[in-house]
């Protein structure tokens, strides 16, 4: 994938949509932030929706990175560069994805759990939730249970979201939920969980209200559960 031969600068704007998205997958793989930002802008100028650019150019590129990371072809420093390039594209899309005239429809605290420093997916969920009209308090990565409790106390959200990308860190979500149960506050919140290694069964087993496969599902689930809980509360 990554070309080792020196090559002339490619004029991204001269490429067709299909060639450009493929080139962006390569550029993400090679951690080329400026090129990713340029490609993102070009696709937007061509009339692509922000979510199409996100999914077809950026998320798909990161999926390819993930495969070669898993197979030992790419290592942490290279994947960090890819993540950095992806964030460059996401920053351009952020204002477009969160652009909404909608009134605030609820509050959410979201963070990646203790031991886990993956934040791209969580940030994406955070952006899409903002775009849907939620006020989001993003507490970052590597959060012990105390951080979630403090944020709940400080922001009084309806929803608590947790992200985990590692099979070794996903059990920590249960620590947070169990602590909420011990403190008698579990039923005061809607708990949503997500991250690549999770599934529906896991979400149920740890006592979450729902597992969200991706950011769009997180938004839909959040809206629905907030409405249901308001209806219940009369
Ligand atoms: Co990591 N890493 N990584 N990594 N990394 C994975 C997760 C891995 C699957 C790669 C692989 O082997 N194929 C693997 C995990 C294996 C496992 O446990 N099953 C892995 C590993 C092993 C590791 C290290 C242990 C590697 C090492 O050090 N030897 C290490 C751990 C560090 C730690 O956390 N303690 C590590 C480190 C890193 C980097 C720092 C280099 C970098 C992170 C940079 C960053 O985030 N700032 C990194 C990256 C980038 C990845 C991959 C390649 C990409 C993750 C990503 O950003 N995806 C990843 C491979 C993969 O997932 N394909 C991998 C794009 C993102 C949009 O998708 O995060 O799934 P995702 O989020 C989605 C949904 O999951 C969902 O919505 C999002 C948007 O649709 N979602 C939620 C996520 N969170 C949600 C929360 C919600 C709702 C939905 O709340 C309501």
Coordinates of C-alpha atoms and ligand atoms in Angstrom, one line a residue:
X1 CA 0.0 0.0 0.0
X2 CA 2.5 2.6 1.1
X3 CA 4.7 3.5 -1.8
X4 CA 8.4 3.4 -0.9
X5 CA 9.5 5.0 -4.2
X6 CA 9.8 8.8 -4.1
X7 CA 7.0 10.2 -6.2
X8 CA 5.9 13.5 -7.6
X9 CA 3.2 15.4 -5.6
X10 CA -0.2 14.3 -6.8
X11 CA -2.6 17.0 -7.7
X12 CA -5.6 15.7 -5.6
X13 CA -8.0 18.0 -7.3
X14 CA -7.3 16.4 -10.7
X15 CA -8.4 13.0 -9.5
X16 CA -11.9 11.6 -9.9
X17 CA -14.0 11.0 -6.8
X18 CA -13.1 7.3 -6.8
X19 CA -9.4 7.9 -7.3
X20 CA -9.4 10.6 -4.7
X21 CA -11.0 8.4 -2.0
X22 CA -8.5 5.7 -2.8
X23 CA -5.7 8.2 -2.6
X24 CA -7.0 9.4 0.7
X25 CA -7.0 5.8 2.0
X26 CA -3.3 5.6 1.0
X27 CA -2.6 9.1 2.5
X28 CA -4.3 8.1 5.8
X29 CA -2.2 4.9 5.8
X30 CA 0.9 7.0 5.3
X31 CA -0.2 9.5 8.0
X32 CA -0.2 12.5 5.7
X33 CA -2.4 15.0 7.6
X34 CA -2.2 17.9 5.1
X35 CA -3.2 15.7 2.2
X36 CA -6.1 14.3 4.2
X37 CA -7.2 17.8 5.0
X38 CA -6.9 18.8 1.4
X39 CA -8.8 15.8 0.2
X40 CA -11.6 16.4 2.7
X41 CA -12.0 19.9 1.5
X42 CA -12.0 18.9 -2.1
X43 CA -14.7 16.3 -1.6
X44 CA -16.8 18.8 0.3
X45 CA -16.4 21.3 -2.5
X46 CA -17.6 18.7 -4.9
X47 CA -20.8 18.5 -2.9
X48 CA -20.2 15.4 -0.9
X49 CA -22.1 15.4 2.4
X50 CA -19.9 15.5 5.6
X51 CA -21.1 12.1 6.7
X52 CA -20.2 10.6 3.2
X53 CA -16.7 12.1 3.4
X54 CA -16.4 10.8 7.0
X55 CA -17.5 7.2 6.2
X56 CA -16.1 6.6 2.7
X57 CA -12.8 8.5 2.9
X58 CA -11.8 8.6 6.6
X59 CA -13.5 5.7 8.5
X60 CA -12.9 3.3 5.6
X61 CA -9.2 4.4 5.4
X62 CA -8.9 3.7 9.2
X63 CA -10.4 0.3 8.7
X64 CA -7.6 -0.6 6.3
X65 CA -5.0 0.7 8.8
X66 CA -6.6 -1.5 11.5
X67 CA -6.2 -4.6 9.4
X68 CA -2.5 -4.0 8.8
X69 CA -2.0 -3.0 12.4
X70 CA -3.6 -6.3 13.5
X71 CA -1.4 -8.3 11.1
X72 CA 1.8 -6.7 12.3
X73 CA 2.4 -4.7 9.1
X74 CA 1.9 -1.4 10.8
X75 CA 3.1 -0.5 14.3
X76 CA 2.0 2.0 16.9
X77 CA 4.0 5.0 15.7
X78 CA 2.6 4.7 12.1
X79 CA -1.0 4.1 13.5
X80 CA -0.6 7.2 15.6
X81 CA 0.3 9.2 12.5
X82 CA -2.7 7.8 10.7
X83 CA -4.9 8.8 13.7
X84 CA -3.4 12.2 13.6
X85 CA -4.2 12.6 9.9
X86 CA -7.7 11.3 10.5
X87 CA -8.2 13.9 13.2
X88 CA -7.2 16.6 10.7
X89 CA -10.0 15.6 8.5
X90 CA -12.5 15.2 11.4
X91 CA -11.7 18.8 12.5
X92 CA -12.8 20.1 9.1
X93 CA -16.0 18.0 9.3
X94 CA -16.7 18.8 12.9
X95 CA -18.5 22.2 12.4
X96 CA -20.5 20.7 9.6
X97 CA -21.5 17.7 11.5
X98 CA -22.5 19.7 14.6
X99 CA -24.2 22.5 12.6
X100 CA -27.7 22.4 13.9
X101 CA -30.5 24.8 14.7
X102 CA -32.0 22.3 17.0
X103 CA -32.6 23.2 20.6
X104 CA -30.7 21.2 23.2
X105 CA -32.5 17.9 23.6
X106 CA -30.5 16.4 26.4
X107 CA -27.0 16.2 28.0
X108 CA -24.4 13.5 27.7
X109 CA -21.2 12.7 29.5
X110 CA -18.9 10.5 27.4
X111 CA -15.4 9.1 27.9
X112 CA -13.1 6.2 27.1
X113 CA -12.6 3.9 30.0
X114 CA -9.6 3.4 32.2
X115 CA -6.6 1.8 30.5
X116 CA -7.8 2.7 27.1
X117 CA -6.5 5.7 25.1
X118 CA -8.4 5.2 21.8
X119 CA -10.5 8.4 21.2
X120 CA -11.4 8.7 17.6
X121 CA -14.7 6.7 17.8
X122 CA -15.7 8.4 21.0
X123 CA -15.0 11.9 19.5
X124 CA -17.0 11.0 16.5
X125 CA -20.0 9.9 18.7
X126 CA -19.5 13.1 20.6
X127 CA -19.7 15.2 17.4
X128 CA -22.7 13.4 16.0
X129 CA -24.5 13.8 19.3
X130 CA -23.8 17.5 19.3
X131 CA -25.1 17.6 15.7
X132 CA -28.3 16.0 16.9
X133 CA -28.8 18.7 19.5
X134 CA -27.3 17.1 22.6
X135 CA -25.0 19.0 24.9
X136 CA -21.9 16.8 25.3
X137 CA -19.3 16.7 28.0
X138 CA -16.4 14.8 26.6
X139 CA -14.2 13.7 29.5
X140 CA -11.4 12.2 27.3
X141 CA -9.6 9.0 27.6
X142 CA -8.3 6.6 30.3
X143 CA -11.1 7.4 32.8
X144 CA -11.4 5.7 36.1
X145 CA -14.9 5.4 37.6
X146 CA -14.3 8.5 39.8
X147 CA -14.1 10.7 36.7
X148 CA -17.5 9.5 35.4
X149 CA -19.0 10.0 38.9
X150 CA -17.6 13.5 39.1
X151 CA -18.8 14.4 35.6
X152 CA -22.3 13.1 36.4
X153 CA -22.4 15.1 39.5
X154 CA -21.1 18.3 37.8
X155 CA -23.2 18.2 34.6
X156 CA -26.3 16.2 35.6
X157 CA -26.6 14.5 32.2
X158 CA -29.5 12.2 31.1
X159 CA -27.0 10.0 29.3
X160 CA -23.6 8.5 30.3
X161 CA -21.6 7.1 27.4
X162 CA -18.6 4.8 27.6
X163 CA -16.2 3.8 24.9
X164 CA -13.7 0.9 24.9
X165 CA -11.6 -0.4 22.0
X166 CA -9.7 -3.2 23.7
X167 CA -11.0 -6.6 24.9
X168 CA -8.9 -5.9 28.0
X169 CA -10.6 -2.6 28.9
X170 CA -14.2 -3.3 28.0
X171 CA -14.8 -5.2 31.3
X172 CA -14.1 -1.8 33.1
X173 CA -17.5 -0.6 31.9
X174 CA -19.0 -3.0 34.3
X175 CA -17.0 -1.5 37.1
X176 CA -18.5 1.9 36.4
X177 CA -22.0 0.5 36.2
X178 CA -21.6 -1.6 39.3
X179 CA -20.4 1.4 41.2
X180 CA -23.4 3.4 40.0
X181 CA -25.6 0.5 41.3
X182 CA -23.8 0.5 44.7
X183 CA -24.3 4.2 45.0
X184 CA -28.0 3.9 44.2
X185 CA -27.7 6.2 41.2
X186 CA -27.8 3.6 38.3
X187 CA -31.4 4.3 37.4
X188 CA -30.9 8.0 37.3
X189 CA -29.0 7.7 34.0
X190 CA -29.3 6.1 30.6
X191 CA -26.0 4.2 30.1
X192 CA -24.9 3.7 26.5
X193 CA -21.8 1.7 25.6
X194 CA -19.8 1.3 22.4
X195 CA -16.5 0.3 20.8
X196 CA -15.4 -2.1 18.2
X197 CA -15.0 -5.3 20.4
X198 CA -18.4 -4.9 22.1
X199 CA -21.7 -6.4 21.1
X200 CA -25.3 -6.4 22.1
X201 CA -24.9 -9.4 24.5
X202 CA -22.0 -7.7 26.3
X203 CA -24.0 -4.6 26.7
X204 CA -26.8 -6.5 28.3
X205 CA -24.5 -8.6 30.4
X206 CA -22.9 -5.6 32.1
X207 CA -26.2 -3.9 32.7
X208 CA -26.0 -1.1 30.1
X209 CA -29.2 0.3 28.7
X210 CA -27.9 -0.2 25.1
X211 CA -24.9 -1.1 23.0
X212 CA -24.4 1.3 20.1
X213 CA -22.7 -0.2 17.0
X214 CA -21.7 3.2 15.6
X215 CA -22.2 7.0 16.1
X216 CA -25.5 7.1 14.1
X217 CA -26.9 4.3 16.2
X218 CA -25.8 6.1 19.3
X219 CA -27.7 9.2 18.3
X220 CA -30.9 7.3 17.4
X221 CA -30.7 5.2 20.6
X222 CA -30.0 8.3 22.8
X223 CA -33.0 10.2 21.3
X224 CA -35.3 7.3 21.7
X225 CA -34.3 6.5 25.3
X226 CA -34.4 10.1 26.4
X227 CA -38.0 10.4 25.0
X228 CA -39.0 7.2 26.7
X229 CA -37.6 8.2 30.1
X230 CA -39.3 11.6 29.9
X231 CA -42.6 9.9 29.0
X232 CA -42.2 7.6 32.0
X233 CA -41.4 10.6 34.3
X234 CA -44.6 12.2 33.0
Ligands
LIG1 CO1 -5.3 0.4 18.8 N1 -6.1 -1.4 18.7 N2 -4.0 -0.3 20.2 N3 -4.4 2.1 18.6 N4 -6.3 0.6 17.2 C1 -7.3 -1.5 17.9 C2 -8.5 -1.3 18.6 C3 -7.1 -3.1 17.4 C4 -8.5 -3.7 17.1 C5 -6.1 -3.2 16.3 C6 -6.0 -4.6 15.7 O1 -5.3 -5.4 16.3 N5 -6.6 -4.8 14.6 C7 -6.4 -3.7 18.7 C8 -7.4 -4.2 19.8 C9 -7.5 -5.7 19.8 C10 -8.5 -6.1 20.9 O2 -8.3 -5.8 22.0 N6 -9.5 -6.8 20.4 C11 -5.6 -2.6 19.2 C12 -4.5 -2.7 20.0 C13 -4.0 -4.1 20.4 C14 -3.8 -1.6 20.6 C15 -2.6 -1.6 21.5 C16 -2.6 -2.6 22.7 C17 -1.3 -1.8 20.6 C18 0.0 -2.0 21.4 O3 0.4 -1.1 22.1 N7 0.6 -3.1 21.1 C19 -2.5 -0.1 22.0 C20 -3.4 0.1 23.3 C21 -3.3 1.4 23.8 C22 -4.3 1.7 25.0 O4 -5.4 2.1 24.7 N8 -3.9 1.4 26.2 C23 -3.2 0.6 20.9 C24 -2.8 1.9 20.5 C25 -3.4 2.6 19.4 C26 -2.9 3.9 19.0 C27 -2.6 4.9 20.1 C28 -1.7 3.8 18.1 C29 -4.1 4.4 18.1 C30 -5.2 5.2 18.8 C31 -5.1 6.7 18.5 C32 -6.3 7.4 19.0 O5 -7.4 6.9 19.2 N9 -6.1 8.7 19.3 C33 -4.8 3.1 17.7 C34 -5.7 2.9 16.7 C35 -6.0 4.1 15.8 C36 -6.4 1.7 16.4 C37 -7.3 1.3 15.2 C38 -6.4 1.0 14.1 C39 -8.4 2.2 14.8 C40 -9.4 2.7 15.9 C41 -10.2 3.8 15.4 O6 -9.9 4.9 15.6 N10 -11.2 3.4 14.5 C42 -8.0 0.0 15.8 C43 -8.4 -1.0 14.7 C44 -9.8 -0.9 14.4 O7 -10.7 -0.6 15.2 N11 -10.1 -1.2 13.1 C45 -7.1 -0.4 16.9 C46 -12.1 4.4 13.8 C47 -13.3 4.7 14.7 C48 -14.2 5.7 13.9 O8 -14.0 3.6 15.0 O9 -13.3 3.5 17.4 O10 -14.6 1.6 16.4 P1 -14.3 3.0 16.4 O11 -15.6 3.8 16.9 C49 -16.9 3.6 16.2 C50 -17.7 2.5 17.0 O12 -17.0 1.5 17.6 C51 -18.6 3.2 17.9 O13 -18.9 4.4 17.1 C52 -17.7 4.8 16.5 C53 -18.0 5.6 15.2 O14 -18.9 4.9 14.4 N12 -18.2 3.7 19.2 C54 -19.1 4.1 20.1 C55 -17.0 3.8 19.7 N13 -17.0 4.3 21.0 C56 -18.3 4.5 21.3 C57 -19.0 4.9 22.4 C58 -20.4 5.0 22.4 C59 -21.1 4.6 21.3 C60 -20.5 4.1 20.1 O15 -20.9 5.5 23.5 C61 -22.3 5.6 23.6

